[in-house]
Amino acid sequence: MINLLKKLLLSRQTEYLMINSQLKILEVSNGLKKFAESPELAIPGEDIQSSFPELIGSEKILEEVINGKREIFEYEGLARSSENKSPLYINLSIIADFNSDLSEKNLVVLVEDVTQKMLMQQQLIQSANESNLLLSALTASQDYINKIITYMADVLLVTTSSGVIKTINHAAEILFDYQKEELVGQEISMIIPQEKLLHKARQKHLLLQGKVSQDVELICQNKSGEKIIVEFSCSVIQTDVAGVENFVYIGRDITERKKEEEEIRQALEQERDLREVRGRFFSMVTHEFGNPLNTVLLSSQLLRSYESQITEAEKNQYLLYIEESTAEMLELLEDVRFIGKADAGKLKYKPAPIDLIKVSSHIVNSIKVTASNKHIINFTVNKKNSTKSKSKSDNNEVQFFLMDEKLIRHILNNLLSNAIKYSPTGGEVDFQLTLGEQKGIFSIKDEGMGIPVENQEKLFESFYRASNVGKIPGTGLGLSIVKQCVELHSGKIDFSSEVGKGTTFIVEIPLEKVSSN
């Protein structure tokens, strides 16, 4: 049970302990100590009540759990002090380890970080006190708040390549209202009528060639025919038989979440401006790590399980998958942190002398490395001098300008990356840097898909994406970040675009030339 528990908790903010009937700690997960009242006592051999004093006096209840008289014991909303003094809230869930091979039964203590959920609840309650107009809406949303802070287990299905169910977990039995014996041996279409998922699953062989599985929301049905919206991700695993693969589906019931998201969105539209909308959805964005985490997990499993059977080149490729997925998660976190600092007024403009031409050239070369061979990036520099008598040597002299290099890199990286990303069929990207006496101009033009007219007004808003981007990945934060960086330089940004013909972004930033010394 513990091995399965470790795998299922990898993508969740949950740690665990295992204790015996005398409440002595037998085993702890790596990140558990940060949730303990006394971290130094959260080690094997110590009494769990020393590190989690909230359990003092609950011995009889724990005895009922370990003897099967009580299914679970939960302790919700415990407060802790984190290292940086910010609030930290946890839930405790205690269940019996029924699959233990030992003669003595043990208990598994799940410790879940619910800080985001508690803070969201507090924000909603505060908003209700501030506005009588939202009071009725927030009262109706109380059920939503309670569900958000309640632990939800993921559904697990394993099928053959033809879609025959081989096994399911307990969460799947509860969600679909079937016993395991009723589903094993049946087609997956029995609970997922849509063929879309199975079609996608068959394509997961591409995962081994560098493709990452994508989450898909599907309408499923339980035994009584009730419709359920489930968000699934899928991975391919090799069986013991060479050349035969199984498919592992991990799903989460998001039916209520969809309804509640709509309720919150309507309430926010009535009483909140865009900045408050961003703050509400930050916690949602930071949880979108399912795909890269699945890739890391699958790659590491393949490396561990088939180390002697795969070539060195394949090993390097799996390691590359892990590195790329990790970089993807770090990039998303960096974007969210950047927007958070900007909205909180903590993003600072820190100018220093930089060689703008050199910085721009370096960014272009970096983008070229990651771009496909279908794209061509042309970089040109124009220097406009007011004095015609300037010599050629003066024109080629290195010029330093007082600017924030980190913010400039954000601007150029996002605009050039977007030019490549939204030109899926390839083409030329023209980047022209014009240095005048008083201002510098970045002009980046692509031959991509363009931006529909109806989407252009909100293009610089956080989390907003054009309606024609399809399945091209993105968070909708890039252009918002660019705008923040430009404004910190007291500059301005504009663009022109036509669907099917491309887009041109123009950034103007005041220049303050400084001595090269």
PDB file of C-alpha atoms in Angstrom, residues 264-493:
ATOM      1  CA  ILE A 264     -17.032  32.672  -8.864  1.00  0.00           C
ATOM      2  CA  ARG A 265     -16.409  34.220 -12.265  1.00  0.00           C
ATOM      3  CA  GLN A 266     -19.865  35.820 -12.269  1.00  0.00           C
ATOM      4  CA  ALA A 267     -19.371  37.190  -8.755  1.00  0.00           C
ATOM      5  CA  LEU A 268     -15.963  38.602  -9.645  1.00  0.00           C
ATOM      6  CA  GLU A 269     -17.330  40.272 -12.763  1.00  0.00           C
ATOM      7  CA  GLN A 270     -19.817  42.177 -10.595  1.00  0.00           C
ATOM      8  CA  GLU A 271     -17.521  43.354  -7.830  1.00  0.00           C
ATOM      9  CA  ARG A 272     -13.857  42.946  -8.755  1.00  0.00           C
ATOM     10  CA  ASP A 273     -11.470  44.398 -11.240  1.00  0.00           C
ATOM     11  CA  LEU A 274      -8.888  42.526 -13.263  1.00  0.00           C
ATOM     12  CA  ARG A 275      -6.162  42.579 -10.598  1.00  0.00           C
ATOM     13  CA  GLU A 276      -8.375  40.710  -8.142  1.00  0.00           C
ATOM     14  CA  VAL A 277      -9.246  38.196 -10.857  1.00  0.00           C
ATOM     15  CA  ARG A 278      -5.534  37.502 -11.342  1.00  0.00           C
ATOM     16  CA  GLY A 279      -4.991  36.982  -7.639  1.00  0.00           C
ATOM     17  CA  ARG A 280      -7.893  34.511  -7.445  1.00  0.00           C
ATOM     18  CA  PHE A 281      -6.576  32.404 -10.286  1.00  0.00           C
ATOM     19  CA  PHE A 282      -2.882  32.363  -9.305  1.00  0.00           C
ATOM     20  CA  SER A 283      -3.423  29.312  -7.099  1.00  0.00           C
ATOM     21  CA  MET A 284      -5.115  27.515  -9.992  1.00  0.00           C
ATOM     22  CA  VAL A 285      -2.270  28.222 -12.425  1.00  0.00           C
ATOM     23  CA  THR A 286       0.421  26.939 -10.076  1.00  0.00           C
ATOM     24  CA  HIS A 287      -1.264  23.529  -9.941  1.00  0.00           C
ATOM     25  CA  GLU A 288      -1.058  22.948 -13.684  1.00  0.00           C
ATOM     26  CA  PHE A 289       1.940  20.668 -13.395  1.00  0.00           C
ATOM     27  CA  GLY A 290       0.240  17.379 -14.188  1.00  0.00           C
ATOM     28  CA  ASN A 291       1.742  16.852 -17.633  1.00  0.00           C
ATOM     29  CA  PRO A 292       5.415  17.566 -16.839  1.00  0.00           C
ATOM     30  CA  LEU A 293       5.170  15.603 -13.584  1.00  0.00           C
ATOM     31  CA  ASN A 294       3.717  12.618 -15.444  1.00  0.00           C
ATOM     32  CA  THR A 295       6.587  12.802 -17.914  1.00  0.00           C
ATOM     33  CA  VAL A 296       9.174  12.940 -15.130  1.00  0.00           C
ATOM     34  CA  LEU A 297       7.524   9.997 -13.351  1.00  0.00           C
ATOM     35  CA  LEU A 298       7.247   7.836 -16.484  1.00  0.00           C
ATOM     36  CA  SER A 299      10.799   8.618 -17.609  1.00  0.00           C
ATOM     37  CA  SER A 300      12.259   7.840 -14.184  1.00  0.00           C
ATOM     38  CA  GLN A 301      10.278   4.577 -14.017  1.00  0.00           C
ATOM     39  CA  LEU A 302      11.557   3.521 -17.419  1.00  0.00           C
ATOM     40  CA  LEU A 303      15.133   4.339 -16.434  1.00  0.00           C
ATOM     41  CA  ARG A 304      14.823   2.383 -13.206  1.00  0.00           C
ATOM     42  CA  SER A 305      12.864  -0.614 -14.498  1.00  0.00           C
ATOM     43  CA  TYR A 306      14.531  -1.127 -17.876  1.00  0.00           C
ATOM     44  CA  GLU A 307      18.036   0.202 -17.271  1.00  0.00           C
ATOM     45  CA  SER A 308      19.704  -2.904 -18.684  1.00  0.00           C
ATOM     46  CA  GLN A 309      17.402  -3.148 -21.699  1.00  0.00           C
ATOM     47  CA  ILE A 310      17.582   0.359 -23.169  1.00  0.00           C
ATOM     48  CA  THR A 311      20.405   1.972 -25.070  1.00  0.00           C
ATOM     49  CA  GLU A 312      22.557   4.848 -23.864  1.00  0.00           C
ATOM     50  CA  ALA A 313      20.881   7.127 -26.398  1.00  0.00           C
ATOM     51  CA  GLU A 314      17.439   6.230 -25.015  1.00  0.00           C
ATOM     52  CA  LYS A 315      18.636   6.893 -21.467  1.00  0.00           C
ATOM     53  CA  ASN A 316      19.866  10.322 -22.503  1.00  0.00           C
ATOM     54  CA  GLN A 317      16.523  11.005 -24.190  1.00  0.00           C
ATOM     55  CA  TYR A 318      14.579  10.114 -21.018  1.00  0.00           C
ATOM     56  CA  LEU A 319      16.881  12.372 -18.990  1.00  0.00           C
ATOM     57  CA  LEU A 320      16.193  15.134 -21.514  1.00  0.00           C
ATOM     58  CA  TYR A 321      12.417  14.636 -20.982  1.00  0.00           C
ATOM     59  CA  ILE A 322      12.956  15.096 -17.239  1.00  0.00           C
ATOM     60  CA  GLU A 323      15.074  18.224 -17.737  1.00  0.00           C
ATOM     61  CA  GLU A 324      12.612  19.780 -20.178  1.00  0.00           C
ATOM     62  CA  SER A 325       9.607  19.055 -17.934  1.00  0.00           C
ATOM     63  CA  THR A 326      11.397  20.518 -14.924  1.00  0.00           C
ATOM     64  CA  ALA A 327      12.302  23.618 -16.916  1.00  0.00           C
ATOM     65  CA  GLU A 328       8.671  23.954 -18.014  1.00  0.00           C
ATOM     66  CA  MET A 329       7.463  23.920 -14.392  1.00  0.00           C
ATOM     67  CA  LEU A 330      10.132  26.391 -13.287  1.00  0.00           C
ATOM     68  CA  GLU A 331       9.233  28.721 -16.154  1.00  0.00           C
ATOM     69  CA  LEU A 332       5.557  28.709 -15.182  1.00  0.00           C
ATOM     70  CA  LEU A 333       6.420  29.404 -11.549  1.00  0.00           C
ATOM     71  CA  GLU A 334       8.699  32.270 -12.575  1.00  0.00           C
ATOM     72  CA  ASP A 335       5.926  33.836 -14.685  1.00  0.00           C
ATOM     73  CA  VAL A 336       3.411  33.582 -11.845  1.00  0.00           C
ATOM     74  CA  ARG A 337       5.865  35.039  -9.334  1.00  0.00           C
ATOM     75  CA  PHE A 338       6.690  37.893 -11.709  1.00  0.00           C
ATOM     76  CA  ILE A 339       3.014  38.847 -12.172  1.00  0.00           C
ATOM     77  CA  GLY A 340       2.431  38.492  -8.432  1.00  0.00           C
ATOM     78  CA  LYS A 341       5.272  40.901  -7.646  1.00  0.00           C
ATOM     79  CA  ALA A 342       4.051  43.352 -10.273  1.00  0.00           C
ATOM     80  CA  ASP A 343       0.475  43.355  -8.937  1.00  0.00           C
ATOM     81  CA  ALA A 344       1.710  43.763  -5.374  1.00  0.00           C
ATOM     82  CA  GLY A 345       3.923  46.685  -6.370  1.00  0.00           C
ATOM     83  CA  LYS A 346       7.061  44.774  -5.393  1.00  0.00           C
ATOM     84  CA  LEU A 347       8.571  44.621  -8.866  1.00  0.00           C
ATOM     85  CA  LYS A 348      11.400  47.142  -8.971  1.00  0.00           C
ATOM     86  CA  TYR A 349      13.178  48.896 -11.829  1.00  0.00           C
ATOM     87  CA  LYS A 350      16.924  48.439 -11.293  1.00  0.00           C
ATOM     88  CA  PRO A 351      18.813  50.235 -14.077  1.00  0.00           C
ATOM     89  CA  ALA A 352      22.494  49.644 -14.809  1.00  0.00           C
ATOM     90  CA  PRO A 353      24.708  50.336 -17.847  1.00  0.00           C
ATOM     91  CA  ILE A 354      24.208  47.625 -20.491  1.00  0.00           C
ATOM     92  CA  ASP A 355      25.323  47.060 -24.075  1.00  0.00           C
ATOM     93  CA  LEU A 356      21.821  46.835 -25.554  1.00  0.00           C
ATOM     94  CA  ILE A 357      23.012  45.538 -28.932  1.00  0.00           C
ATOM     95  CA  LYS A 358      25.029  42.769 -27.313  1.00  0.00           C
ATOM     96  CA  VAL A 359      22.167  41.747 -25.007  1.00  0.00           C
ATOM     97  CA  SER A 360      19.715  41.681 -27.926  1.00  0.00           C
ATOM     98  CA  SER A 361      22.092  39.644 -30.078  1.00  0.00           C
ATOM     99  CA  HIS A 362      22.625  37.129 -27.283  1.00  0.00           C
ATOM    100  CA  ILE A 363      18.850  36.659 -26.844  1.00  0.00           C
ATOM    101  CA  VAL A 364      18.379  36.173 -30.589  1.00  0.00           C
ATOM    102  CA  ASN A 365      21.079  33.501 -30.653  1.00  0.00           C
ATOM    103  CA  SER A 366      19.460  31.735 -27.686  1.00  0.00           C
ATOM    104  CA  ILE A 367      16.063  31.709 -29.407  1.00  0.00           C
ATOM    105  CA  LYS A 368      17.646  30.359 -32.599  1.00  0.00           C
ATOM    106  CA  VAL A 369      18.990  27.356 -30.707  1.00  0.00           C
ATOM    107  CA  THR A 370      15.507  26.291 -29.581  1.00  0.00           C
ATOM    108  CA  ALA A 371      13.643  27.281 -32.771  1.00  0.00           C
ATOM    109  CA  SER A 372      12.953  24.729 -35.487  1.00  0.00           C
ATOM    110  CA  ASN A 373      14.682  24.842 -38.854  1.00  0.00           C
ATOM    111  CA  LYS A 374      11.405  26.118 -40.321  1.00  0.00           C
ATOM    112  CA  HIS A 375      12.005  29.517 -38.735  1.00  0.00           C
ATOM    113  CA  ILE A 376      14.499  32.206 -39.759  1.00  0.00           C
ATOM    114  CA  ILE A 377      15.284  35.085 -37.367  1.00  0.00           C
ATOM    115  CA  ASN A 378      16.692  38.237 -38.981  1.00  0.00           C
ATOM    116  CA  PHE A 379      18.314  40.712 -36.550  1.00  0.00           C
ATOM    117  CA  THR A 380      19.293  44.200 -37.730  1.00  0.00           C
ATOM    118  CA  VAL A 381      20.467  47.318 -35.889  1.00  0.00           C
ATOM    119  CA  ASN A 382      19.832  50.907 -37.001  1.00  0.00           C
ATOM    120  CA  LYS A 383      21.644  53.822 -35.351  1.00  0.00           C
ATOM    121  CA  LYS A 384      20.125  57.264 -35.885  1.00  0.00           C
ATOM    122  CA  ASN A 385      22.603  60.046 -35.069  1.00  0.00           C
ATOM    123  CA  SER A 386      21.518  63.690 -35.083  1.00  0.00           C
ATOM    124  CA  THR A 387      24.997  64.913 -36.047  1.00  0.00           C
ATOM    125  CA  LYS A 388      25.791  64.058 -39.672  1.00  0.00           C
ATOM    126  CA  SER A 389      29.498  64.587 -39.117  1.00  0.00           C
ATOM    127  CA  LYS A 390      29.758  61.482 -36.949  1.00  0.00           C
ATOM    128  CA  SER A 391      32.594  59.313 -38.223  1.00  0.00           C
ATOM    129  CA  LYS A 392      32.195  55.657 -39.114  1.00  0.00           C
ATOM    130  CA  SER A 393      34.350  54.650 -36.170  1.00  0.00           C
ATOM    131  CA  ASP A 394      32.097  56.612 -33.814  1.00  0.00           C
ATOM    132  CA  ASN A 395      29.060  54.839 -35.253  1.00  0.00           C
ATOM    133  CA  ASN A 396      30.590  51.426 -34.524  1.00  0.00           C
ATOM    134  CA  GLU A 397      31.612  52.373 -30.985  1.00  0.00           C
ATOM    135  CA  VAL A 398      29.999  50.291 -28.234  1.00  0.00           C
ATOM    136  CA  GLN A 399      27.186  52.241 -26.598  1.00  0.00           C
ATOM    137  CA  PHE A 400      25.954  51.697 -23.056  1.00  0.00           C
ATOM    138  CA  PHE A 401      22.456  52.640 -21.894  1.00  0.00           C
ATOM    139  CA  LEU A 402      20.991  52.852 -18.415  1.00  0.00           C
ATOM    140  CA  MET A 403      18.385  50.052 -18.403  1.00  0.00           C
ATOM    141  CA  ASP A 404      17.221  47.043 -16.364  1.00  0.00           C
ATOM    142  CA  GLU A 405      18.771  44.116 -18.237  1.00  0.00           C
ATOM    143  CA  LYS A 406      16.542  41.520 -16.531  1.00  0.00           C
ATOM    144  CA  LEU A 407      13.385  43.330 -17.658  1.00  0.00           C
ATOM    145  CA  ILE A 408      14.761  43.823 -21.179  1.00  0.00           C
ATOM    146  CA  ARG A 409      15.373  40.074 -21.401  1.00  0.00           C
ATOM    147  CA  HIS A 410      11.773  39.409 -20.326  1.00  0.00           C
ATOM    148  CA  ILE A 411      10.528  41.717 -23.090  1.00  0.00           C
ATOM    149  CA  LEU A 412      12.614  40.257 -25.913  1.00  0.00           C
ATOM    150  CA  ASN A 413      12.397  36.614 -24.852  1.00  0.00           C
ATOM    151  CA  ASN A 414       8.589  36.721 -24.669  1.00  0.00           C
ATOM    152  CA  LEU A 415       8.088  38.626 -27.929  1.00  0.00           C
ATOM    153  CA  LEU A 416      10.565  36.512 -29.931  1.00  0.00           C
ATOM    154  CA  SER A 417       9.311  33.244 -28.420  1.00  0.00           C
ATOM    155  CA  ASN A 418       5.712  34.218 -29.247  1.00  0.00           C
ATOM    156  CA  ALA A 419       6.727  35.072 -32.824  1.00  0.00           C
ATOM    157  CA  ILE A 420       8.136  31.546 -33.187  1.00  0.00           C
ATOM    158  CA  LYS A 421       5.387  29.741 -31.263  1.00  0.00           C
ATOM    159  CA  TYR A 422       2.494  31.378 -33.100  1.00  0.00           C
ATOM    160  CA  SER A 423       4.098  30.765 -36.492  1.00  0.00           C
ATOM    161  CA  PRO A 424       3.623  26.961 -36.428  1.00  0.00           C
ATOM    162  CA  THR A 425       4.253  26.565 -40.140  1.00  0.00           C
ATOM    163  CA  GLY A 426       7.540  28.477 -39.969  1.00  0.00           C
ATOM    164  CA  GLY A 427       8.620  31.599 -41.818  1.00  0.00           C
ATOM    165  CA  GLU A 428      10.786  34.635 -41.125  1.00  0.00           C
ATOM    166  CA  VAL A 429      10.873  36.693 -37.941  1.00  0.00           C
ATOM    167  CA  ASP A 430      12.312  40.179 -38.432  1.00  0.00           C
ATOM    168  CA  PHE A 431      13.756  41.818 -35.313  1.00  0.00           C
ATOM    169  CA  GLN A 432      14.894  45.403 -35.880  1.00  0.00           C
ATOM    170  CA  LEU A 433      16.576  47.421 -33.109  1.00  0.00           C
ATOM    171  CA  THR A 434      16.617  51.162 -33.750  1.00  0.00           C
ATOM    172  CA  LEU A 435      18.762  53.357 -31.493  1.00  0.00           C
ATOM    173  CA  GLY A 436      17.881  57.048 -31.639  1.00  0.00           C
ATOM    174  CA  GLU A 437      19.088  59.999 -29.633  1.00  0.00           C
ATOM    175  CA  GLN A 438      16.306  59.760 -27.067  1.00  0.00           C
ATOM    176  CA  LYS A 439      14.593  56.416 -27.504  1.00  0.00           C
ATOM    177  CA  GLY A 440      15.165  52.830 -28.578  1.00  0.00           C
ATOM    178  CA  ILE A 441      12.654  50.907 -30.669  1.00  0.00           C
ATOM    179  CA  PHE A 442      12.220  47.117 -30.778  1.00  0.00           C
ATOM    180  CA  SER A 443      10.265  45.983 -33.837  1.00  0.00           C
ATOM    181  CA  ILE A 444       9.452  42.247 -34.019  1.00  0.00           C
ATOM    182  CA  LYS A 445       7.473  41.042 -37.019  1.00  0.00           C
ATOM    183  CA  ASP A 446       6.370  37.475 -37.786  1.00  0.00           C
ATOM    184  CA  GLU A 447       4.454  35.705 -40.568  1.00  0.00           C
ATOM    185  CA  GLY A 448       2.308  33.628 -38.213  1.00  0.00           C
ATOM    186  CA  MET A 449      -1.372  33.056 -37.578  1.00  0.00           C
ATOM    187  CA  GLY A 450      -2.162  36.626 -36.508  1.00  0.00           C
ATOM    188  CA  ILE A 451      -4.550  37.842 -33.805  1.00  0.00           C
ATOM    189  CA  PRO A 452      -8.332  38.084 -34.405  1.00  0.00           C
ATOM    190  CA  VAL A 453      -9.687  41.625 -34.151  1.00  0.00           C
ATOM    191  CA  GLU A 454     -12.133  40.654 -31.393  1.00  0.00           C
ATOM    192  CA  ASN A 455      -9.243  39.441 -29.199  1.00  0.00           C
ATOM    193  CA  GLN A 456      -6.888  42.393 -29.616  1.00  0.00           C
ATOM    194  CA  GLU A 457      -8.414  44.649 -26.965  1.00  0.00           C
ATOM    195  CA  LYS A 458      -7.657  42.229 -24.091  1.00  0.00           C
ATOM    196  CA  LEU A 459      -4.376  40.846 -25.402  1.00  0.00           C
ATOM    197  CA  PHE A 460      -2.223  42.285 -22.579  1.00  0.00           C
ATOM    198  CA  GLU A 461      -4.454  41.006 -19.778  1.00  0.00           C
ATOM    199  CA  SER A 462      -3.128  38.191 -17.607  1.00  0.00           C
ATOM    200  CA  PHE A 463      -4.357  34.690 -18.473  1.00  0.00           C
ATOM    201  CA  TYR A 464      -5.979  35.964 -21.684  1.00  0.00           C
ATOM    202  CA  ARG A 465      -5.257  34.074 -24.916  1.00  0.00           C
ATOM    203  CA  ALA A 466      -6.519  34.649 -28.446  1.00  0.00           C
ATOM    204  CA  SER A 467      -9.342  32.412 -29.661  1.00  0.00           C
ATOM    205  CA  ASN A 468      -7.328  30.954 -32.573  1.00  0.00           C
ATOM    206  CA  VAL A 469      -4.350  29.532 -30.662  1.00  0.00           C
ATOM    207  CA  GLY A 470      -5.888  26.050 -30.541  1.00  0.00           C
ATOM    208  CA  LYS A 471      -3.735  23.548 -28.683  1.00  0.00           C
ATOM    209  CA  ILE A 472      -0.577  25.667 -28.755  1.00  0.00           C
ATOM    210  CA  PRO A 473       0.569  25.654 -25.085  1.00  0.00           C
ATOM    211  CA  GLY A 474       0.716  28.859 -23.081  1.00  0.00           C
ATOM    212  CA  THR A 475      -0.454  30.534 -19.871  1.00  0.00           C
ATOM    213  CA  GLY A 476      -1.565  33.911 -21.204  1.00  0.00           C
ATOM    214  CA  LEU A 477       1.039  35.628 -19.013  1.00  0.00           C
ATOM    215  CA  GLY A 478       3.749  36.453 -21.570  1.00  0.00           C
ATOM    216  CA  LEU A 479       2.370  39.688 -23.008  1.00  0.00           C
ATOM    217  CA  SER A 480       1.188  40.846 -19.579  1.00  0.00           C
ATOM    218  CA  ILE A 481       4.788  40.450 -18.377  1.00  0.00           C
ATOM    219  CA  VAL A 482       6.077  42.336 -21.427  1.00  0.00           C
ATOM    220  CA  LYS A 483       3.711  45.244 -20.763  1.00  0.00           C
ATOM    221  CA  GLN A 484       4.773  45.443 -17.103  1.00  0.00           C
ATOM    222  CA  CYS A 485       8.468  45.506 -18.080  1.00  0.00           C
ATOM    223  CA  VAL A 486       7.900  48.180 -20.731  1.00  0.00           C
ATOM    224  CA  GLU A 487       5.966  50.394 -18.331  1.00  0.00           C
ATOM    225  CA  LEU A 488       8.695  50.094 -15.676  1.00  0.00           C
ATOM    226  CA  HIS A 489      11.035  51.569 -18.306  1.00  0.00           C
ATOM    227  CA  SER A 490       8.484  54.397 -18.871  1.00  0.00           C
ATOM    228  CA  GLY A 491       8.021  53.042 -22.393  1.00  0.00           C
ATOM    229  CA  LYS A 492       5.051  52.020 -24.486  1.00  0.00           C
ATOM    230  CA  ILE A 493       4.060  49.004 -26.581  1.00  0.00           C
TER     231      ILE A 493
END
